[in-house]
XYZ file of C-alpha atoms in Angstrom:
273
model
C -24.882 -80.158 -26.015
C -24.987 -81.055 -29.743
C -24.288 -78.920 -32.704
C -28.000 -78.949 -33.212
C -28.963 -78.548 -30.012
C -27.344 -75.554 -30.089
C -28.544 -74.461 -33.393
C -32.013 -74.972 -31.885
C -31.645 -73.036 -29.202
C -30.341 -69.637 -31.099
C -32.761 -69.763 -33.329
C -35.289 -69.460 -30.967
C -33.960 -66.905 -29.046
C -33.060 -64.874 -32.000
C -37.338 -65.860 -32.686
C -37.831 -64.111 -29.352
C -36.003 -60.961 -29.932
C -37.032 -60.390 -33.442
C -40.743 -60.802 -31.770
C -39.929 -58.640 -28.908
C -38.303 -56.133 -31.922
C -41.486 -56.159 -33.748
C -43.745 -55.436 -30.958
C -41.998 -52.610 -29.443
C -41.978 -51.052 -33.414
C -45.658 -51.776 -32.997
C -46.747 -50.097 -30.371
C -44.127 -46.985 -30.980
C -45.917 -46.351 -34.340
C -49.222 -46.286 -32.348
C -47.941 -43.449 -30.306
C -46.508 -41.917 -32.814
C -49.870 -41.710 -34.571
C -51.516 -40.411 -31.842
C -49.200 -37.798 -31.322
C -49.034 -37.170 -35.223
C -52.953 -36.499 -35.106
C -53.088 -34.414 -31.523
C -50.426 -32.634 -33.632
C -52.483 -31.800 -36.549
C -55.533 -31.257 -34.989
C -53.842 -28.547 -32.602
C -52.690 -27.311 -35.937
C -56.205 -26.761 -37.305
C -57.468 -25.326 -34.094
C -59.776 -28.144 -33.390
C -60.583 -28.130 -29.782
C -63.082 -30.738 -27.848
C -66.363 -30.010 -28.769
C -68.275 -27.949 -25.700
C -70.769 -29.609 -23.531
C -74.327 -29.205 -25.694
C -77.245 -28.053 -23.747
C -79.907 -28.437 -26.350
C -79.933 -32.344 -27.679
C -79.683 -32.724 -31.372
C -82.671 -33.330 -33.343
C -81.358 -36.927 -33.560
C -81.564 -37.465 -30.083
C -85.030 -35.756 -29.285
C -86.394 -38.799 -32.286
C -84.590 -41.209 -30.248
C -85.858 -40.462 -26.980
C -89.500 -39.560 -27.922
C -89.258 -43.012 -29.821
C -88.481 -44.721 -26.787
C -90.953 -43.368 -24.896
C -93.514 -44.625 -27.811
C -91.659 -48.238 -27.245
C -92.189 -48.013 -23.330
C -95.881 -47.045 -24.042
C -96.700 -49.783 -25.928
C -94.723 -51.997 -23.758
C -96.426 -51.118 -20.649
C -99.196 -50.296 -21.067
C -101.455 -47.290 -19.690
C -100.290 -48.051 -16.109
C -96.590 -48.400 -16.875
C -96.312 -45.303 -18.742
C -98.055 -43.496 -15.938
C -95.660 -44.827 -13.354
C -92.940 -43.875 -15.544
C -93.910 -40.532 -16.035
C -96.079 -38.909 -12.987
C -94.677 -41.410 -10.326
C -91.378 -41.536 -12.025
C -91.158 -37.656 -11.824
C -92.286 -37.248 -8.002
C -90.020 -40.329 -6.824
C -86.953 -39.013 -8.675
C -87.838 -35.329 -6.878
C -88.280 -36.687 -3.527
C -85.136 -38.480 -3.789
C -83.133 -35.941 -6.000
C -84.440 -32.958 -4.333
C -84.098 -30.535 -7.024
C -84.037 -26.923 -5.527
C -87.110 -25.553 -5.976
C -86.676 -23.255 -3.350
C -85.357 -20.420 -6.035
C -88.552 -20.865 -7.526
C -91.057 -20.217 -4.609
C -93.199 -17.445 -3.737
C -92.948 -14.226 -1.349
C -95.367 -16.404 0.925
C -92.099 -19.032 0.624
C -94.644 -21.532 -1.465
C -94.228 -23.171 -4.922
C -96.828 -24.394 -7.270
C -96.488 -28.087 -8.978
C -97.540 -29.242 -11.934
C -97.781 -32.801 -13.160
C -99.220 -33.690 -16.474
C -99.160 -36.616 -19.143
C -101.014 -37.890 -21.893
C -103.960 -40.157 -21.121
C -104.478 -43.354 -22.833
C -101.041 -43.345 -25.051
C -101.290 -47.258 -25.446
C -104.116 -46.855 -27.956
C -103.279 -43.515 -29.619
C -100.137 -45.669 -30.367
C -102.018 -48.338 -32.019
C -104.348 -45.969 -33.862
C -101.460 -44.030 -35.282
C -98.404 -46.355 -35.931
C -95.217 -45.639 -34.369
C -93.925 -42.488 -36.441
C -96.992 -40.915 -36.449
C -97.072 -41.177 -32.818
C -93.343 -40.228 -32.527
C -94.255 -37.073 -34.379
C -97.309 -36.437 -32.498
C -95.544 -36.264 -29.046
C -93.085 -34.469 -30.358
C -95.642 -31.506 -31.001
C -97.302 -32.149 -27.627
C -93.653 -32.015 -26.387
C -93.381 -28.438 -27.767
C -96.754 -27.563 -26.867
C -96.405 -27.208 -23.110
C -92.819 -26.044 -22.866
C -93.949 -22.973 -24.852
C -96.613 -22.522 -22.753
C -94.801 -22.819 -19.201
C -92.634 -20.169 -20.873
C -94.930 -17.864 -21.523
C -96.565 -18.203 -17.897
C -93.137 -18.294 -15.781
C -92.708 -21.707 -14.930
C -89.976 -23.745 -14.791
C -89.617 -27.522 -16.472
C -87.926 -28.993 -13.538
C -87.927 -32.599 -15.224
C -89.249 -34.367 -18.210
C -90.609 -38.473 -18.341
C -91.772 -40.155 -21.258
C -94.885 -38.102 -22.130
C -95.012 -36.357 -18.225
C -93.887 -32.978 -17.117
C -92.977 -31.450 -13.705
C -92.982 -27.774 -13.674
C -92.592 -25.735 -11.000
C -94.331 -21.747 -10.339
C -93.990 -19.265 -8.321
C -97.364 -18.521 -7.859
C -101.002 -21.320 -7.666
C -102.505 -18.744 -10.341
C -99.981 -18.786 -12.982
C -99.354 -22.624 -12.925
C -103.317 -23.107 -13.142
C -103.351 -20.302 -16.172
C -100.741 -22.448 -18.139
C -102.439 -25.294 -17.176
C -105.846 -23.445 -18.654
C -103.643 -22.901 -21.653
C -102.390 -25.817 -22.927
C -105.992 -27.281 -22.919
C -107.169 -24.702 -24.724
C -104.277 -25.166 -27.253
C -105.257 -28.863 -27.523
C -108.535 -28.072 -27.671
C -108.248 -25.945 -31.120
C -106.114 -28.517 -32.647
C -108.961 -31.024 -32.244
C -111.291 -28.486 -33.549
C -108.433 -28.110 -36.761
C -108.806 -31.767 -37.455
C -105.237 -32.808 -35.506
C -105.455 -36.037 -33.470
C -107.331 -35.473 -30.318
C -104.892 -35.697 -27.421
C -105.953 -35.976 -23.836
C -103.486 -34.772 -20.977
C -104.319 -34.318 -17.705
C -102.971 -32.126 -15.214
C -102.812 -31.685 -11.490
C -101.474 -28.784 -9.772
C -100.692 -28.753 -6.274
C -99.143 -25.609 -3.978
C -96.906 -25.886 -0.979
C -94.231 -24.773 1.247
C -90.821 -25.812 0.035
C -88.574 -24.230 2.082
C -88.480 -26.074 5.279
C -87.230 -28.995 4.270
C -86.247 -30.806 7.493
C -89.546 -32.071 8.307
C -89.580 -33.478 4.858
C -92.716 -30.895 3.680
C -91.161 -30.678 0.228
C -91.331 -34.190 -0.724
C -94.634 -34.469 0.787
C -95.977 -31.717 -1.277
C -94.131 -33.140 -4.823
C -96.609 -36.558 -3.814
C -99.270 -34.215 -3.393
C -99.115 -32.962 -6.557
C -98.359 -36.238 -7.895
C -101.238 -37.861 -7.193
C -103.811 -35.208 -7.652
C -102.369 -35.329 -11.835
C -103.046 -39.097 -11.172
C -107.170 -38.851 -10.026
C -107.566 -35.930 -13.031
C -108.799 -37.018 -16.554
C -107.881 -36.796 -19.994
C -108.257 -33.230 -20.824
C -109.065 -32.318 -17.232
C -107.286 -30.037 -14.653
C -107.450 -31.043 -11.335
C -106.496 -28.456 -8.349
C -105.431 -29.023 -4.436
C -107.807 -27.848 -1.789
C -104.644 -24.952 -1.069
C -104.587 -23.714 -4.765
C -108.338 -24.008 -4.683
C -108.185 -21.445 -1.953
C -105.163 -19.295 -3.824
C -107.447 -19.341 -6.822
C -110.703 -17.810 -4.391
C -110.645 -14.166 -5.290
C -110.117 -14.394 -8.869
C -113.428 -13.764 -10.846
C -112.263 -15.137 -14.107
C -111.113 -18.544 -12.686
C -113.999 -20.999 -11.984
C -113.843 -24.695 -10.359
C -116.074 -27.192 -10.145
C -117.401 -28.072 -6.482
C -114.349 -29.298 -4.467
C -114.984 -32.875 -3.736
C -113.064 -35.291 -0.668
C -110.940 -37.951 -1.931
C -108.120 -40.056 -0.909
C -104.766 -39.747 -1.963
C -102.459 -42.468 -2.246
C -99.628 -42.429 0.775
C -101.047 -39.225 2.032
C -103.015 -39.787 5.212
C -106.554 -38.672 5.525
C -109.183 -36.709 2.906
C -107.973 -34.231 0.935
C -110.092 -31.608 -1.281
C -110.044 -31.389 -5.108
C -111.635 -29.290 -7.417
C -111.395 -29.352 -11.544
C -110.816 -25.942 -13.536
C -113.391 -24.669 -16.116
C -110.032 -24.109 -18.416
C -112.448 -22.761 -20.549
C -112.803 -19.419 -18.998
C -109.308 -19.384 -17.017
């Protein structure tokens, strides 16, 4: 081997090591800066923030703007699939326990709700207006299922599914929020139309599958009620028979989608309840 051959041959292997050198100094200052910072921030007392259970402010804009976004997307029929349908397929599927929530008589009332024609309030309003005006509606019926019992089991888009104990205090919070929307057209606010369906069943045997059958029950009697219109089962009709200060309309048959046979509906004069 020649002289420069050789030469050749150290240099690149003293190349190699000074690489090799430089790399392990590398990635030993990169744990040492880690460990520096763990260091100090044990130091300050900083600990991993807790798990938040109420989103930040930020997030509630985000999401409510997204909704507004699918809305427009959509359409009237996508947002209703992904709020009603989306609801009752996630709590077939899911199967959140309602069964904490049900009755002495082992029943639970459902409630499904969303706003009615969102694609054009959208239009009409602009997308921050909108975002601000769902965010009230938002507020709106989760302060009145608290002050009737319920229980927000799961939130969609612009759709709710809460859950009662009891056919009469899910159709009284329904009764409510009308009346709530009602005034703020009267104030001059934006006229919103939601429409609610409330449907009561057993949810403790759940073998036979009664509980998912019920959550489509309820699903699609929100989906046959109108804007500012709330729409009862033939059961809560009956629940709802010996209370003087709760009037329906005449139950009428109708079909329900999935749900073999005709099935009785009747609306709620939420004026009175």
């Amino acid at each position: 081997m020649s002289t420069s051959t050789l030469l050749l041959v150290v240099a690149v292997v003293l190349e190699a090591v000074g690489l090799a050198v430089l790399l392990g100094l590398w990635l030993g200052s990169r744990r040492r800066v880690r460990f520096l910072r763990a260091k100090v921030a044990a130091l300050r007392g900083e600990r991993r923030p807790p798990r938040r259970l109420v989103p930040r402010p930020d997030e509630v804009v985000k999401a409510v703007w997204e909704t507004a976004a699918l809305v427009r997307e959509k359409g009237f029929g996508g947002a209703l699939r992904s709020s009603v349908e989306e609801l009752a397929g996630w709590a077939q599927v899911e199967r959140p326990d309602l069964v904490r929530m049900a009755g002495a008589d082992g029943t639970v009332a459902i409630l499904f709700s969303d706003i009615e024609g969102s694609t054009a309030l959208n239009d009409q309003l602009g997308d921050k207006a909108f975002v601000r005006l769902l965010a009230r509606h938002d507020q709106l019926v989760r302060d009145r299922v608290a002050r009737h019992g319920g229980h927000v089991v799961k939130t969609q888009g612009d759709g709710f599914m809460v859950a009662f104990p009891t056919a009469e205090a899910a159709v009284r919070c329904a009764a409510s929020i009308q009346r709530a929307l009602d005034r703020g057209r009267l104030r001059g606010r934006t006229p919103v139309a939601v429409r609610i369906g409330v449907h009561q069943g057993d949810v403790v045997h759940r073998d036979n599958d009664i509980f998912g059958r019920n959550v489509a029950h309820a699903a699609r009697v929100a989906a046959l009620a109108e804007g500012g219109e709330v729409l009862v089962s033939g059961p809560v009709a009956d629940a709802l028979a010996d209370l003087d200060d709760v009037v329906l309309d005449q139950p009428r048959a109708v079909e329900l989608k999935g749900l073999a046979g005709e099935h009785l509906v009747a609306a709620v004069d939420w004026s009175l309840a």
